[in-house]
Amino acid sequence: MTQKSKAKGKRGYKPDHQRRNRAIAAAGTIGAIAAGIGAALKFGWLDRYFPGGDAEHAAPDLAADAPTPGTDRAPEAFRPDPTAAVPASERESLRPATGPAPTLAATRGEMANQTGAAN
């Protein structure tokens, strides 16, 4: 065999390792990009760019054209009569609460007068 026939290889051509290495690198790069896009879609990193209709429910009471409650009065038939007398059975439930107001601060000397294992 001559020197030329050894360099050509078995099939009669010289193997091109540079072309094969570039193809492997390109395939690896494309695979890495595809994996990155897949992970971004799975973890929701791109959700702000692709809003979905089913992510949140619409809040009609927060819409700009929503009616404002309390601005319209009730119909005359459903308004209470402010001059009506209160029946005796309902007077107790309408009486204001009386008694000392609750407080967070203890009255003076309250802790010192307590007895227990710590004193």
PDB file of C-alpha atoms in Angstrom:
ATOM      1  CA  MET A   1       0.000   0.000   0.000  1.00  0.00           C
ATOM      2  CA  THR A   2       1.086   3.476  -0.691  1.00  0.00           C
ATOM      3  CA  GLN A   3       1.045   6.470   1.559  1.00  0.00           C
ATOM      4  CA  LYS A   4      -1.969   8.023  -0.223  1.00  0.00           C
ATOM      5  CA  SER A   5      -4.169   4.972   0.136  1.00  0.00           C
ATOM      6  CA  LYS A   6      -3.557   4.835   3.910  1.00  0.00           C
ATOM      7  CA  ALA A   7      -4.648   8.452   4.400  1.00  0.00           C
ATOM      8  CA  LYS A   8      -7.914   8.001   2.502  1.00  0.00           C
ATOM      9  CA  GLY A   9      -9.343   5.359   4.805  1.00  0.00           C
ATOM     10  CA  LYS A  10     -11.425   2.311   3.955  1.00  0.00           C
ATOM     11  CA  ARG A  11     -14.000   3.943   1.698  1.00  0.00           C
ATOM     12  CA  GLY A  12     -11.660   5.926  -0.417  1.00  0.00           C
ATOM     13  CA  TYR A  13     -12.056   9.351   1.194  1.00  0.00           C
ATOM     14  CA  LYS A  14     -10.379  11.187   3.996  1.00  0.00           C
ATOM     15  CA  PRO A  15     -12.532  11.401   7.150  1.00  0.00           C
ATOM     16  CA  ASP A  16     -13.577  14.977   7.957  1.00  0.00           C
ATOM     17  CA  HIS A  17     -13.570  15.294  11.731  1.00  0.00           C
ATOM     18  CA  GLN A  18     -14.156  19.035  11.661  1.00  0.00           C
ATOM     19  CA  ARG A  19     -17.505  18.659   9.909  1.00  0.00           C
ATOM     20  CA  ARG A  20     -18.590  15.941  12.328  1.00  0.00           C
ATOM     21  CA  ASN A  21     -17.533  18.014  15.350  1.00  0.00           C
ATOM     22  CA  ARG A  22     -19.460  21.048  14.083  1.00  0.00           C
ATOM     23  CA  ALA A  23     -22.570  18.930  13.538  1.00  0.00           C
ATOM     24  CA  ILE A  24     -22.334  17.544  17.084  1.00  0.00           C
ATOM     25  CA  ALA A  25     -21.858  21.032  18.511  1.00  0.00           C
ATOM     26  CA  ALA A  26     -24.815  22.407  16.531  1.00  0.00           C
ATOM     27  CA  ALA A  27     -27.057  19.531  17.638  1.00  0.00           C
ATOM     28  CA  GLY A  28     -26.001  20.039  21.253  1.00  0.00           C
ATOM     29  CA  THR A  29     -26.695  23.761  21.051  1.00  0.00           C
ATOM     30  CA  ILE A  30     -30.145  23.209  19.541  1.00  0.00           C
ATOM     31  CA  GLY A  31     -30.914  20.610  22.219  1.00  0.00           C
ATOM     32  CA  ALA A  32     -29.809  22.949  25.007  1.00  0.00           C
ATOM     33  CA  ILE A  33     -31.961  25.775  23.634  1.00  0.00           C
ATOM     34  CA  ALA A  34     -34.967  23.450  23.351  1.00  0.00           C
ATOM     35  CA  ALA A  35     -34.435  22.216  26.918  1.00  0.00           C
ATOM     36  CA  GLY A  36     -34.196  25.803  28.180  1.00  0.00           C
ATOM     37  CA  ILE A  37     -37.410  26.835  26.443  1.00  0.00           C
ATOM     38  CA  GLY A  38     -39.161  23.721  27.762  1.00  0.00           C
ATOM     39  CA  ALA A  39     -38.027  24.455  31.319  1.00  0.00           C
ATOM     40  CA  ALA A  40     -39.087  28.110  31.017  1.00  0.00           C
ATOM     41  CA  LEU A  41     -42.555  27.061  29.878  1.00  0.00           C
ATOM     42  CA  LYS A  42     -42.861  24.432  32.600  1.00  0.00           C
ATOM     43  CA  PHE A  43     -41.810  26.730  35.448  1.00  0.00           C
ATOM     44  CA  GLY A  44     -43.889  29.661  34.158  1.00  0.00           C
ATOM     45  CA  TRP A  45     -41.035  32.026  33.436  1.00  0.00           C
ATOM     46  CA  LEU A  46     -42.679  33.142  30.183  1.00  0.00           C
ATOM     47  CA  ASP A  47     -46.261  33.471  31.494  1.00  0.00           C
ATOM     48  CA  ARG A  48     -46.192  37.265  31.467  1.00  0.00           C
ATOM     49  CA  TYR A  49     -45.537  37.176  27.715  1.00  0.00           C
ATOM     50  CA  PHE A  50     -48.288  34.621  26.989  1.00  0.00           C
ATOM     51  CA  PRO A  51     -51.265  35.533  29.193  1.00  0.00           C
ATOM     52  CA  GLY A  52     -53.910  32.846  29.455  1.00  0.00           C
ATOM     53  CA  GLY A  53     -57.616  33.440  29.835  1.00  0.00           C
ATOM     54  CA  ASP A  54     -58.086  30.827  32.566  1.00  0.00           C
ATOM     55  CA  ALA A  55     -55.356  31.994  34.956  1.00  0.00           C
ATOM     56  CA  GLU A  56     -57.544  34.370  36.953  1.00  0.00           C
ATOM     57  CA  HIS A  57     -61.228  35.011  37.184  1.00  0.00           C
ATOM     58  CA  ALA A  58     -62.595  38.370  36.196  1.00  0.00           C
ATOM     59  CA  ALA A  59     -63.610  40.668  39.067  1.00  0.00           C
ATOM     60  CA  PRO A  60     -66.670  42.554  37.795  1.00  0.00           C
ATOM     61  CA  ASP A  61     -66.960  44.573  40.998  1.00  0.00           C
ATOM     62  CA  LEU A  62     -63.489  46.044  40.352  1.00  0.00           C
ATOM     63  CA  ALA A  63     -64.212  47.023  36.754  1.00  0.00           C
ATOM     64  CA  ALA A  64     -64.206  50.705  35.842  1.00  0.00           C
ATOM     65  CA  ASP A  65     -67.857  50.627  34.777  1.00  0.00           C
ATOM     66  CA  ALA A  66     -69.086  48.676  37.825  1.00  0.00           C
ATOM     67  CA  PRO A  67     -71.969  50.200  39.758  1.00  0.00           C
ATOM     68  CA  THR A  68     -71.040  51.887  43.035  1.00  0.00           C
ATOM     69  CA  PRO A  69     -73.220  50.594  45.868  1.00  0.00           C
ATOM     70  CA  GLY A  70     -74.565  53.135  48.292  1.00  0.00           C
ATOM     71  CA  THR A  71     -74.879  55.935  45.779  1.00  0.00           C
ATOM     72  CA  ASP A  72     -78.461  55.088  44.802  1.00  0.00           C
ATOM     73  CA  ARG A  73     -81.251  55.143  47.372  1.00  0.00           C
ATOM     74  CA  ALA A  74     -83.576  52.220  47.808  1.00  0.00           C
ATOM     75  CA  PRO A  75     -87.061  52.446  46.329  1.00  0.00           C
ATOM     76  CA  GLU A  76     -89.572  54.264  48.516  1.00  0.00           C
ATOM     77  CA  ALA A  77     -91.414  51.043  49.387  1.00  0.00           C
ATOM     78  CA  PHE A  78     -88.261  49.476  50.871  1.00  0.00           C
ATOM     79  CA  ARG A  79     -87.021  52.425  52.963  1.00  0.00           C
ATOM     80  CA  PRO A  80     -87.508  52.147  56.719  1.00  0.00           C
ATOM     81  CA  ASP A  81     -89.771  54.652  58.422  1.00  0.00           C
ATOM     82  CA  PRO A  82     -87.591  56.791  60.734  1.00  0.00           C
ATOM     83  CA  THR A  83     -90.624  58.039  62.659  1.00  0.00           C
ATOM     84  CA  ALA A  84     -92.026  54.581  63.456  1.00  0.00           C
ATOM     85  CA  ALA A  85     -92.298  53.587  67.121  1.00  0.00           C
ATOM     86  CA  VAL A  86     -90.051  50.777  68.382  1.00  0.00           C
ATOM     87  CA  PRO A  87     -92.049  47.817  69.757  1.00  0.00           C
ATOM     88  CA  ALA A  88     -91.383  46.832  73.375  1.00  0.00           C
ATOM     89  CA  SER A  89     -90.041  43.409  72.292  1.00  0.00           C
ATOM     90  CA  GLU A  90     -87.203  45.042  70.340  1.00  0.00           C
ATOM     91  CA  ARG A  91     -86.271  47.826  72.789  1.00  0.00           C
ATOM     92  CA  GLU A  92     -83.835  45.670  74.773  1.00  0.00           C
ATOM     93  CA  SER A  93     -81.890  44.691  71.633  1.00  0.00           C
ATOM     94  CA  LEU A  94     -81.592  48.350  70.638  1.00  0.00           C
ATOM     95  CA  ARG A  95     -80.403  49.550  74.064  1.00  0.00           C
ATOM     96  CA  PRO A  96     -76.744  50.712  74.077  1.00  0.00           C
ATOM     97  CA  ALA A  97     -74.192  48.579  75.858  1.00  0.00           C
ATOM     98  CA  THR A  98     -73.205  49.947  79.253  1.00  0.00           C
ATOM     99  CA  GLY A  99     -70.390  49.136  81.606  1.00  0.00           C
ATOM    100  CA  PRO A 100     -66.669  49.800  81.784  1.00  0.00           C
ATOM    101  CA  ALA A 101     -64.824  49.941  78.527  1.00  0.00           C
ATOM    102  CA  PRO A 102     -62.331  47.127  77.951  1.00  0.00           C
ATOM    103  CA  THR A 103     -58.704  48.146  78.258  1.00  0.00           C
ATOM    104  CA  LEU A 104     -55.320  46.569  77.604  1.00  0.00           C
ATOM    105  CA  ALA A 105     -53.598  48.228  80.552  1.00  0.00           C
ATOM    106  CA  ALA A 106     -54.019  46.718  84.026  1.00  0.00           C
ATOM    107  CA  THR A 107     -55.301  48.948  86.776  1.00  0.00           C
ATOM    108  CA  ARG A 108     -52.792  50.241  89.314  1.00  0.00           C
ATOM    109  CA  GLY A 109     -51.652  47.618  91.817  1.00  0.00           C
ATOM    110  CA  GLU A 110     -53.505  44.726  90.183  1.00  0.00           C
ATOM    111  CA  MET A 111     -50.391  42.581  89.598  1.00  0.00           C
ATOM    112  CA  ALA A 112     -48.990  43.205  93.073  1.00  0.00           C
ATOM    113  CA  ASN A 113     -52.199  42.008  94.742  1.00  0.00           C
ATOM    114  CA  GLN A 114     -52.218  38.645  92.963  1.00  0.00           C
ATOM    115  CA  THR A 115     -51.066  35.642  94.914  1.00  0.00           C
ATOM    116  CA  GLY A 116     -49.372  32.659  93.424  1.00  0.00           C
ATOM    117  CA  ALA A 117     -46.213  30.578  93.308  1.00  0.00           C
ATOM    118  CA  ALA A 118     -44.188  33.371  91.713  1.00  0.00           C
ATOM    119  CA  ASN A 119     -44.880  35.903  94.553  1.00  0.00           C
TER     120      ASN A 119
END
